[in-house]
Coordinates of C-alpha atoms and ligand atoms in Angstrom, one line a residue:
X16 CA -0.1 0.2 0.0
X17 CA 1.0 3.8 -0.7
X18 CA 0.7 6.4 2.5
X19 CA 1.2 10.2 2.2
X20 CA 4.5 11.6 3.4
X21 CA 6.2 10.8 6.7
X22 CA 6.6 7.8 8.8
X23 CA 4.0 5.2 8.9
X24 CA 1.7 5.4 11.9
X25 CA -0.6 2.9 13.3
X26 CA -3.5 3.2 15.9
X27 CA -4.0 0.8 18.9
X28 CA -7.5 2.4 19.8
X29 CA -8.1 2.2 23.8
X30 CA -10.2 4.1 26.6
X31 CA -8.5 5.1 29.6
X32 CA -10.7 3.7 33.1
X33 CA -9.7 6.4 35.3
X34 CA -10.5 4.5 39.5
X35 CA -11.3 7.4 41.4
X36 CA -10.5 6.9 45.7
X37 CA -10.9 9.1 48.3
X38 CA -8.8 12.6 48.4
X39 CA -6.2 11.5 50.4
X40 CA -4.3 13.9 52.9
X41 CA -5.3 17.3 53.7
X42 CA -2.2 18.1 53.3
X43 CA -2.3 16.8 49.5
X44 CA -4.7 19.5 49.0
X45 CA -2.8 21.8 50.3
X46 CA 0.2 21.6 48.5
X47 CA -2.5 21.5 45.2
X48 CA -3.5 25.1 46.3
X49 CA 0.0 26.4 46.9
X50 CA 1.2 25.2 43.4
X51 CA -2.0 26.8 42.1
X52 CA -1.7 30.1 43.4
X53 CA 2.3 29.9 42.3
X54 CA 2.2 29.3 38.7
X55 CA 0.9 30.4 35.0
X56 CA -0.3 27.0 34.5
X57 CA -3.7 25.3 35.8
X58 CA -4.7 22.9 38.7
X59 CA -7.4 20.1 38.1
X60 CA -9.0 18.0 40.3
X61 CA -10.9 14.3 40.2
X62 CA -13.9 14.4 37.5
X63 CA -12.7 17.2 35.3
X64 CA -11.9 16.5 31.7
X65 CA -8.1 17.5 32.3
X66 CA -7.7 15.5 35.3
X67 CA -8.9 12.1 33.4
X68 CA -6.6 13.3 30.1
X69 CA -3.7 13.8 32.9
X70 CA -4.2 10.5 34.7
X71 CA -4.6 8.3 31.4
X72 CA -2.2 5.8 30.5
X73 CA -2.1 3.5 27.7
X74 CA -2.0 0.2 30.4
X75 CA -4.4 0.9 33.3
X76 CA -1.8 -0.7 35.5
X77 CA 0.7 2.6 35.2
X78 CA -2.4 4.7 36.2
X79 CA -3.0 5.9 40.0
X80 CA -5.3 8.3 41.3
X81 CA -3.3 12.0 42.0
X82 CA -4.6 14.4 44.5
X83 CA -4.6 16.9 41.4
X84 CA -3.2 17.4 37.8
X85 CA -1.2 20.3 37.5
X86 CA -0.3 21.1 33.3
X87 CA 2.3 23.4 33.5
X88 CA 2.3 26.4 31.4
X89 CA 6.3 27.1 30.7
X90 CA 9.5 25.7 32.7
X91 CA 9.0 28.4 35.4
X92 CA 6.2 26.0 36.1
X93 CA 8.1 23.6 36.6
X94 CA 10.6 25.0 38.7
X95 CA 8.2 26.5 41.2
X96 CA 6.8 22.9 41.3
X97 CA 9.9 21.3 41.5
X98 CA 11.0 23.7 44.6
X99 CA 7.8 23.1 46.5
X100 CA 7.5 19.2 46.3
X101 CA 11.1 19.3 47.1
X102 CA 10.9 20.9 50.2
X103 CA 8.0 19.3 51.3
X104 CA 8.5 15.8 50.2
X105 CA 5.9 15.4 48.3
X106 CA 5.6 12.5 45.8
X107 CA 5.1 13.5 42.0
X108 CA 4.8 12.2 38.5
X109 CA 5.9 13.6 35.5
X110 CA 4.0 12.4 32.2
X111 CA 4.5 13.4 28.6
X112 CA 2.5 10.7 26.5
X113 CA 1.4 7.9 29.5
X114 CA 3.1 5.0 27.5
X115 CA 5.1 4.0 30.7
X116 CA 4.8 0.1 31.0
X117 CA 5.9 0.2 34.7
X118 CA 3.5 1.1 37.8
X119 CA 4.6 4.4 39.4
X120 CA 7.2 6.1 36.9
X121 CA 4.8 8.6 35.4
X122 CA 2.1 8.2 38.1
X123 CA 1.7 9.1 41.6
X124 CA -0.8 9.3 44.4
X125 CA 0.6 12.9 44.9
X126 CA 1.0 15.6 42.5
X127 CA 0.8 14.6 38.7
X128 CA 2.6 17.1 36.1
X129 CA 1.2 16.9 32.9
X130 CA 3.3 18.4 30.4
X131 CA 0.7 18.6 27.7
X132 CA 0.5 22.3 27.2
X133 CA 4.0 22.6 26.1
X134 CA 3.5 22.1 22.7
X135 CA 5.3 24.3 20.1
X136 CA 6.9 22.9 17.1
X137 CA 9.3 25.5 16.0
X138 CA 11.7 24.5 12.5
X139 CA 14.9 26.8 12.8
X140 CA 14.8 29.4 9.8
X141 CA 17.4 27.0 7.9
X142 CA 15.1 23.7 8.7
X143 CA 18.4 21.9 10.2
X144 CA 16.5 21.7 13.7
X145 CA 13.4 21.8 15.2
X146 CA 12.5 22.3 18.8
X147 CA 9.8 20.3 20.0
X148 CA 7.8 20.9 23.6
X149 CA 7.3 17.6 25.2
X150 CA 3.6 17.8 25.5
X151 CA 3.7 17.0 21.8
X152 CA 3.3 13.1 20.6
X153 CA 5.3 12.0 17.6
X154 CA 2.1 12.2 15.4
X155 CA 1.9 16.1 16.3
X156 CA 5.4 16.2 15.1
X157 CA 5.0 14.7 11.8
X158 CA 1.8 16.7 11.0
X159 CA 3.7 20.2 11.8
X160 CA 6.7 19.0 9.5
X161 CA 4.4 18.2 6.9
X162 CA 5.4 19.8 3.4
X163 CA 8.7 21.1 5.0
X164 CA 10.7 18.6 3.6
X165 CA 12.3 17.6 6.6
X166 CA 11.8 15.3 9.1
X167 CA 12.7 14.0 12.7
X168 CA 13.7 10.5 13.9
X169 CA 10.4 10.1 16.1
X170 CA 8.5 7.4 17.1
X171 CA 7.2 4.3 15.0
X172 CA 3.3 4.3 16.1
X173 CA 0.6 6.4 17.0
X174 CA 0.2 7.1 20.9
X175 CA 3.9 7.3 22.7
X176 CA 4.9 10.8 23.9
X177 CA 8.0 12.7 22.3
X178 CA 9.1 12.8 26.6
X179 CA 9.6 9.7 28.0
X180 CA 10.4 8.1 24.1
X181 CA 13.4 10.3 23.8
X182 CA 14.6 9.9 27.0
X183 CA 14.6 6.4 27.4
X184 CA 16.6 6.0 23.9
X185 CA 13.9 5.9 21.3
X186 CA 14.0 3.3 18.5
X187 CA 12.6 4.4 15.5
X188 CA 12.0 3.5 11.5
X189 CA 15.0 5.8 10.7
X190 CA 17.3 3.9 13.2
X191 CA 19.1 2.4 10.6
X192 CA 19.8 5.7 9.0
X193 CA 20.6 8.1 12.1
X194 CA 20.8 6.3 15.3
X195 CA 18.2 6.7 18.3
X196 CA 16.1 9.4 18.7
X197 CA 18.3 10.2 21.7
X198 CA 21.5 10.3 18.8
X199 CA 19.8 13.1 17.2
X200 CA 19.0 15.2 19.9
X201 CA 21.3 18.9 20.0
X202 CA 20.0 19.8 23.3
X203 CA 17.7 19.7 25.9
X204 CA 15.4 22.3 27.8
X205 CA 15.8 21.0 31.5
X206 CA 14.5 22.4 34.7
X207 CA 17.4 20.7 37.7
X208 CA 16.2 18.9 40.7
X209 CA 16.6 22.3 42.6
X210 CA 14.2 24.1 40.5
X211 CA 17.2 25.9 38.3
X212 CA 16.0 25.8 34.3
X213 CA 18.9 25.3 32.0
X214 CA 19.9 23.7 28.6
X215 CA 22.3 20.8 28.3
X216 CA 24.2 19.8 25.1
X217 CA 27.3 18.9 24.2
X218 CA 28.8 21.9 26.2
X219 CA 27.7 19.7 29.5
X220 CA 28.8 16.4 28.9
X221 CA 27.6 14.6 32.0
X222 CA 23.9 15.8 32.0
X223 CA 23.8 15.1 28.2
X224 CA 25.3 11.7 28.4
X225 CA 22.4 11.0 31.3
X226 CA 19.5 12.4 29.5
X227 CA 20.0 10.0 26.3
X228 CA 18.6 6.6 28.7
X229 CA 18.4 8.4 32.2
X230 CA 14.7 9.1 31.8
X231 CA 13.1 11.2 34.3
X232 CA 16.0 10.8 37.3
X233 CA 17.9 14.1 36.2
X234 CA 15.2 16.5 36.4
X235 CA 12.4 17.4 34.1
X236 CA 12.9 18.4 30.5
X237 CA 10.0 21.0 28.7
X238 CA 11.7 20.6 24.9
X239 CA 14.1 19.3 23.2
X240 CA 16.0 20.5 20.4
X241 CA 16.4 17.6 17.4
X242 CA 18.3 17.1 14.1
X243 CA 16.2 17.0 11.1
X244 CA 17.1 15.1 8.1
X245 CA 15.5 15.5 4.5
X246 CA 12.3 13.6 4.0
X247 CA 11.2 12.3 0.6
X248 CA 7.5 13.0 -0.3
X249 CA 5.7 9.0 -0.4
X250 CA 6.6 6.5 2.0
X251 CA 6.1 2.8 1.7
X252 CA 4.8 0.4 4.4
X253 CA 1.4 -0.8 6.6
X254 CA 0.8 -3.5 8.7
X255 CA -0.2 -7.1 7.8
X256 CA -1.7 -9.8 10.2
X257 CA -1.0 -13.1 9.8
X258 CA -2.6 -16.3 11.4
X259 CA -0.5 -19.0 13.2
X260 CA -0.2 -21.1 10.2
X261 CA 2.4 -18.5 8.5
X262 CA 4.8 -17.7 11.7
X263 CA 7.5 -20.2 10.6
X264 CA 7.8 -18.7 7.3
X265 CA 7.7 -15.6 8.9
X266 CA 10.5 -16.1 11.0
X267 CA 12.3 -17.4 8.5
X268 CA 11.8 -14.8 6.0
X269 CA 13.3 -12.3 9.1
X270 CA 16.2 -14.1 9.8
X271 CA 17.2 -13.6 5.9
X272 CA 15.8 -9.9 6.1
X273 CA 18.2 -9.2 9.6
X274 CA 21.0 -10.9 7.7
X275 CA 20.6 -9.8 4.2
X276 CA 19.7 -6.5 4.4
X277 CA 22.1 -3.7 3.6
X278 CA 19.2 -0.6 3.0
X279 CA 18.9 1.4 6.1
X280 CA 16.0 2.7 4.7
X281 CA 13.7 -0.8 4.9
X282 CA 12.4 -1.6 8.3
X283 CA 10.3 -4.1 9.8
X284 CA 9.2 -5.6 13.3
X285 CA 7.9 -8.7 13.7
X286 CA 5.4 -8.9 16.4
X287 CA 4.5 -12.7 17.4
X288 CA 1.4 -13.3 19.4
X289 CA -0.2 -15.8 22.1
X290 CA -3.0 -15.2 23.8
X291 CA -7.0 -15.1 22.9
X292 CA -5.7 -13.8 19.3
X293 CA -2.7 -15.8 18.5
X294 CA -1.2 -14.9 15.4
X295 CA 1.5 -12.9 14.1
X296 CA 1.8 -9.0 12.8
X297 CA 4.6 -7.6 10.2
X298 CA 4.5 -3.6 10.2
X299 CA 7.1 -2.7 7.3
X300 CA 8.4 0.8 6.6
X301 CA 10.1 2.1 3.7
X302 CA 11.7 5.9 3.7
X303 CA 10.7 6.1 0.0
X304 CA 7.7 5.4 -2.3
X305 CA 8.2 1.9 -3.4
X306 CA 8.1 -1.5 -2.2
X307 CA 12.2 -2.2 -2.0
X308 CA 13.4 -5.5 -2.7
X309 CA 14.5 -5.6 0.7
X310 CA 11.3 -7.0 1.2
X311 CA 11.2 -9.9 -1.2
X312 CA 11.9 -12.2 1.8
X313 CA 8.3 -11.8 3.5
X314 CA 7.1 -11.9 -1.0
X315 CA 4.9 -15.0 -0.7
X316 CA 3.3 -15.1 2.9
X317 CA -0.3 -14.6 2.9
X318 CA -1.9 -12.4 5.8
X319 CA -5.3 -12.3 7.0
X320 CA -6.7 -8.8 8.9
X321 CA -7.5 -8.3 12.2
X322 CA -7.3 -5.4 14.8
X323 CA -5.4 -5.1 18.6
X324 CA -6.1 -4.4 21.8
X325 CA -5.7 -1.6 24.1
X326 CA -6.7 -0.2 27.4
X327 CA -5.9 -3.1 30.2
X328 CA -3.3 -4.0 32.4
X329 CA 0.3 -4.5 30.9
X330 CA 4.0 -4.7 31.1
X331 CA 6.6 -4.9 29.0
X332 CA 10.1 -7.0 29.6
X333 CA 13.4 -7.1 27.0
X334 CA 16.5 -9.0 26.4
X335 CA 18.7 -7.4 23.7
X336 CA 20.9 -10.4 21.4
X337 CA 23.7 -9.5 18.7
X338 CA 21.6 -11.5 16.4
X339 CA 18.6 -13.4 15.1
X340 CA 18.6 -17.2 14.3
X341 CA 15.8 -19.4 13.4
X342 CA 16.3 -21.6 16.6
X343 CA 16.1 -18.2 18.7
X344 CA 13.1 -17.1 17.1
X345 CA 11.1 -20.5 17.0
X346 CA 11.7 -20.5 20.9
X347 CA 9.8 -17.0 21.0
X348 CA 7.2 -18.4 19.0
X349 CA 7.1 -21.1 21.4
X350 CA 7.1 -18.7 24.4
X351 CA 4.0 -16.9 22.7
X352 CA 2.1 -20.4 22.3
X353 CA 3.3 -21.8 25.6
X354 CA 2.1 -19.0 28.0
X355 CA -0.7 -18.0 25.1
X356 CA -2.1 -21.7 26.5
X357 CA -2.3 -19.9 29.8
X358 CA -4.4 -17.0 29.1
X359 CA -7.4 -17.9 29.7
X360 CA -7.1 -19.1 32.8
X361 CA -5.6 -16.1 34.0
X362 CA -7.3 -13.3 32.7
X363 CA -4.7 -13.2 29.9
X364 CA -5.9 -11.2 26.5
X365 CA -2.3 -10.8 24.5
X366 CA 0.9 -12.1 25.1
X367 CA 2.9 -10.5 22.6
X368 CA 6.7 -10.7 21.0
X369 CA 8.4 -8.4 18.8
X370 CA 11.3 -8.9 16.9
X371 CA 12.7 -5.8 15.8
X372 CA 15.6 -6.9 13.1
X373 CA 17.7 -3.6 13.1
X374 CA 21.1 -3.4 10.8
X375 CA 24.3 -1.5 12.0
X376 CA 22.8 1.6 14.0
X377 CA 25.2 1.5 16.2
X378 CA 27.4 3.6 14.1
X379 CA 25.4 6.9 14.8
X380 CA 25.5 5.9 18.5
X381 CA 26.3 9.1 20.4
X382 CA 27.6 9.3 24.3
X383 CA 24.8 8.1 25.5
X384 CA 23.4 6.3 29.7
X385 CA 22.0 3.6 27.0
X386 CA 24.7 2.1 25.4
X387 CA 24.1 1.3 21.9
X388 CA 27.0 1.3 19.8
X389 CA 26.8 -2.8 19.8
X390 CA 24.0 -2.4 17.5
X391 CA 22.0 -5.0 20.1
X392 CA 18.5 -6.2 18.4
X393 CA 15.8 -5.5 21.3
X394 CA 13.4 -8.0 22.0
X395 CA 9.7 -6.5 23.3
X396 CA 7.5 -8.7 25.2
X397 CA 4.4 -6.7 25.7
X398 CA 1.6 -9.1 27.6
X399 CA -1.9 -7.7 28.6
X400 CA -4.4 -8.8 30.8
X401 CA -7.0 -7.9 32.9
X402 CA -7.2 -7.4 36.4
X403 CA -4.8 -6.4 38.9
X404 CA -5.2 -9.9 40.9
X405 CA -3.0 -11.7 37.7
X406 CA -0.2 -8.5 38.1
X407 CA 2.6 -10.6 39.8
X408 CA 1.2 -13.6 38.2
X409 CA 2.1 -12.4 34.6
X410 CA 5.2 -9.9 35.7
X411 CA 6.3 -13.3 37.0
X412 CA 5.8 -15.0 34.1
X413 CA 7.6 -12.6 31.7
X414 CA 10.5 -12.2 34.1
X415 CA 10.8 -16.2 33.7
X416 CA 10.1 -16.1 29.7
X417 CA 12.9 -13.8 29.7
X418 CA 15.4 -15.9 31.6
X419 CA 14.3 -18.8 29.4
X420 CA 15.2 -17.2 26.4
X421 CA 18.4 -15.5 27.7
X422 CA 19.5 -19.5 28.1
X423 CA 18.7 -20.1 24.4
X424 CA 20.4 -16.8 23.1
X425 CA 23.4 -18.5 25.0
X426 CA 22.9 -21.3 23.3
X427 CA 22.8 -19.7 19.7
X428 CA 25.7 -17.8 19.9
X429 CA 23.7 -14.5 20.0
X430 CA 24.2 -13.6 23.7
X431 CA 26.7 -10.8 25.3
X432 CA 27.6 -9.9 28.7
X433 CA 28.3 -6.4 27.2
X434 CA 24.6 -5.8 26.1
X435 CA 22.0 -4.3 28.0
X436 CA 18.6 -4.0 28.4
X437 CA 16.4 -1.1 26.5
X438 CA 15.6 1.1 29.2
X439 CA 12.2 2.0 27.5
X440 CA 11.0 -1.8 27.2
X441 CA 12.6 -3.0 30.6
X442 CA 10.3 -4.0 34.0
X443 CA 11.0 -1.8 36.4
X444 CA 13.0 -4.6 38.6
X445 CA 16.0 -4.2 36.3
X446 CA 19.1 -2.5 38.4
X447 CA 21.4 0.2 37.1
X448 CA 24.0 -2.3 35.6
X449 CA 21.0 -4.4 33.6
X450 CA 20.2 -1.1 32.0
X451 CA 23.0 0.7 31.3
X452 CA 26.1 -1.9 32.1
X453 CA 28.3 -1.5 35.9
X454 CA 30.6 1.4 33.7
X455 CA 27.7 4.0 32.5
X456 CA 25.4 2.9 36.3
X457 CA 28.5 4.0 38.5
X458 CA 28.7 7.6 36.5
X459 CA 24.9 8.0 36.4
X460 CA 24.9 7.6 40.3
X461 CA 27.9 10.3 40.5
X462 CA 25.9 12.5 38.2
X463 CA 22.5 12.2 40.0
X464 CA 24.8 12.8 43.4
X465 CA 26.1 16.2 41.8
X466 CA 22.9 17.6 40.1
X467 CA 20.3 16.1 43.2
X468 CA 21.7 15.8 46.1
X469 CA 18.6 15.8 48.2
X470 CA 16.8 13.2 46.0
X471 CA 14.2 15.3 45.1
X472 CA 14.0 13.2 41.7
X473 CA 13.3 9.7 43.9
X474 CA 10.1 11.2 45.0
X475 CA 8.4 10.1 41.4
X476 CA 8.4 6.5 40.5
X477 CA 11.4 5.6 38.1
X478 CA 14.6 3.2 37.8
X479 CA 16.7 2.9 40.6
X480 CA 20.4 2.8 39.6
Ligands
FAD23 C1 2.3 1.3 22.0 C2 3.7 1.6 22.0 C3 4.4 1.6 21.3 C4 5.9 2.0 21.4 N1 6.4 1.8 20.3 C5 8.3 2.3 20.5 C6 9.0 2.1 19.5 O1 8.3 2.5 18.5 N2 10.1 2.8 19.9 C7 10.8 2.8 21.3 O2 11.9 3.2 21.3 N3 9.8 2.6 22.4 C8 8.4 2.2 22.0 N4 7.5 2.1 23.1 C9 7.9 2.4 24.4 C10 8.0 4.0 24.8 O3 9.0 4.7 24.3 C11 8.3 4.0 26.1 O4 7.1 3.4 27.0 C12 8.3 5.2 26.7 O5 8.8 5.5 27.9 C13 7.0 6.0 26.4 O6 7.1 7.6 26.2 P1 5.6 8.5 27.2 O7 6.3 9.9 27.2 O8 4.7 8.2 26.1 O9 5.4 8.1 28.2 P2 5.1 8.4 30.1 O10 4.3 7.6 30.7 O11 4.5 9.9 30.0 O12 6.5 8.4 30.4 C14 7.6 7.2 30.7 C15 8.6 7.8 31.6 O13 9.6 9.0 31.1 C16 9.6 9.7 32.0 N5 9.0 11.0 31.5 C17 8.1 11.5 30.3 N6 8.2 12.7 30.0 C18 9.3 13.5 31.1 C19 9.5 14.8 30.4 N7 9.4 15.7 30.1 N8 11.1 14.7 31.5 C20 11.3 13.9 32.7 N9 10.9 12.5 32.5 C21 9.9 12.3 31.6 C22 8.1 9.5 32.6 O14 8.4 10.3 34.4 C23 8.2 8.0 32.9 O15 9.4 7.9 33.9 C24 6.1 2.1 22.8 C25 5.4 2.2 23.6 C26 4.1 1.5 23.4 C27 2.9 1.1 24.4
NAG24 C1 7.1 -16.6 -4.3 O1 6.7 -17.7 -5.3 C2 7.3 -17.4 -6.8 C3 5.7 -18.2 -7.1 O2 5.7 -19.9 -6.7 C4 8.4 -17.9 -6.4 O3 8.7 -17.9 -8.4 C5 9.4 -17.0 -6.0 O4 10.6 -17.6 -5.9 C6 8.8 -17.2 -4.5 N1 9.6 -15.7 -3.6 C7 10.0 -16.0 -2.6 C8 11.0 -14.9 -1.9 O5 10.1 -17.2 -2.2
NAG25 C1 8.8 -24.0 25.1 O1 8.6 -23.5 26.1 C2 8.6 -23.7 27.4 C3 8.7 -22.5 28.2 O2 9.8 -21.7 28.3 C4 9.5 -24.3 27.7 O3 9.5 -25.1 29.1 C5 9.5 -25.3 27.0 O4 10.9 -26.6 27.0 C6 9.9 -24.9 25.3 N1 9.6 -26.1 24.7 C7 10.4 -26.0 23.1 C8 10.0 -27.0 22.2 O5 11.0 -25.0 23.0
NAG26 C1 30.5 1.6 23.3 O1 30.6 2.6 24.5 C2 30.7 1.8 25.4 C3 30.2 2.4 26.8 O2 29.0 3.2 26.1 C4 32.4 2.1 25.8 O3 33.0 1.5 26.6 C5 32.9 1.3 24.1 O4 34.1 1.7 24.2 C6 32.3 1.8 23.3 N1 32.8 0.7 22.1 C7 33.0 1.6 20.8 C8 33.7 0.3 20.0 O5 32.9 2.1 20.5
NAG27 C1 20.8 24.0 41.6 O1 21.8 23.3 40.7 C2 22.7 23.3 40.2 C3 23.6 22.3 39.3 O2 24.1 21.3 40.5 C4 23.7 24.7 40.9 O3 24.5 25.0 40.1 C5 23.0 25.9 41.6 O4 23.6 26.0 42.4 C6 21.8 24.7 42.2 N1 20.7 26.1 42.5 C7 20.5 26.5 43.9 C8 19.8 27.7 44.1 O5 20.9 25.6 44.8

């Protein structure tokens, strides 16, 4: 199929379910009114539309009910709030697109900060950079740049925010051409944990490194200045859904694609699904108008049509490998069907394994908290289920599945102790060393001690280094 210009976007529609609890402490209400009288933005309380938007997450398991939602208007507001929550030791959270897969990483029972109103998208006069407010989702950025002849290295599907996606790393359809999204950032407009508003670029190498994978541990970013690249008018791509009878053929085609593709403009994601609707989904993207020869390995596999599901509880887990072998992908398929068989008993819906056959993108890696100069291939497990009572069951199964696949990867010679887990796909139980490697984790702890001596950002959920 042919799509209009700019990256392929695929919708996964869903509805947020907000569970409203009793308002908690008086202290909580006081901090909200204190914030309200000191900022240009607006504070919202339960049941307003803005409150519900501010609380919304892709996975309901990543949602909590805060005292209030604060839609900040600018960096000055963020500074005021960080000083207030820091001095009163009030739990808080920062949310951009709300696609965090870990509970509490962008939700809180305290003060929910939303950057939704920071929506500027400003192309520089020479079109070489664009400043993007982190209240935007990627679709907003692509729409704004349409017709300009330039584009950015951003999200692959509709939904994720520019905030968490970029601060965790950012795997894009353009990663084989330009690296991760974080490799294309010229500067970050950051509010430090003590409220100081600053700009971080290569002249501040430690913070610049920390923000490339370190997520919300170093302050709140209001906007980013991204490099642009020339964009052709038409791109080719789409989504195909297959039944289980095609999965073996898709595995063989994906192995061929990963080992033989030399065209960095051609990218695919193979999703192998267990659960209530087993099967596979192939997302294809070409940064040009026609189907390239690179996709030939997939030519003879017949697709059916289907839809995706969202708005449920869920989690991500991940494993990085140096390559993809058929036996490894067969084991991935076995995991999806093996645990898929348990879905009905444990209210499971979807057990999805994303195989991402990138090429040599590590050549574009910049000095980043999340090391990626070895061009590792991240596997993304996405499980979803209905009931909170099943949270620990499925999260345990996900880790068990990763452990099993790690063993298979070792047997297959595609495991390396020098590869780490992609932060945006990792379970919250992962340590700094598992996400960043021991050297980078130690460096992050040093930077944290320097810039956040009072542990203000620890009042927000996130990884522990
Ligand atoms: C449907 C779906 C598709 C995805 N596709 C991809 C993909 O193609 N490539 C890829 O790499 N990843 C992908 N992901 C993973 C995604 O990158 C992460 O979930 C990411 O963290 C989401 O960012 P967000 O802003 O939407 O989430 P949020 O929940 O808003 O934030 C995630 C984390 O970032 C922090 N954060 C957000 N904004 C700020 C800020 N302004 N300052 C400081 N910290 C902040 C939050 O506090 C939180 O810890 C996908 C996830 C989903 C659910
Ligand atoms: C697809 O099928 C055609 C006809 O059967 C065959 O000639 C071609 O080689 C096949 N292509 C691939 C990539 O398997
Ligand atoms: C399938 O996966 C399960 C769970 O990891 C494992 O116990 C079993 O040995 C696997 N079977 C095959 C054939 O790989
Ligand atoms: C890759 O990055 C790591 C740390 O991020 C660094 O120690 C290593 O020297 C780099 N390797 C290459 C080949 O650049
Ligand atoms: C805030 O932190 C920065 C970085 O550590 C420091 O340079 C600045 O002096 C601090 N500001 C205040 C008011 O403490």
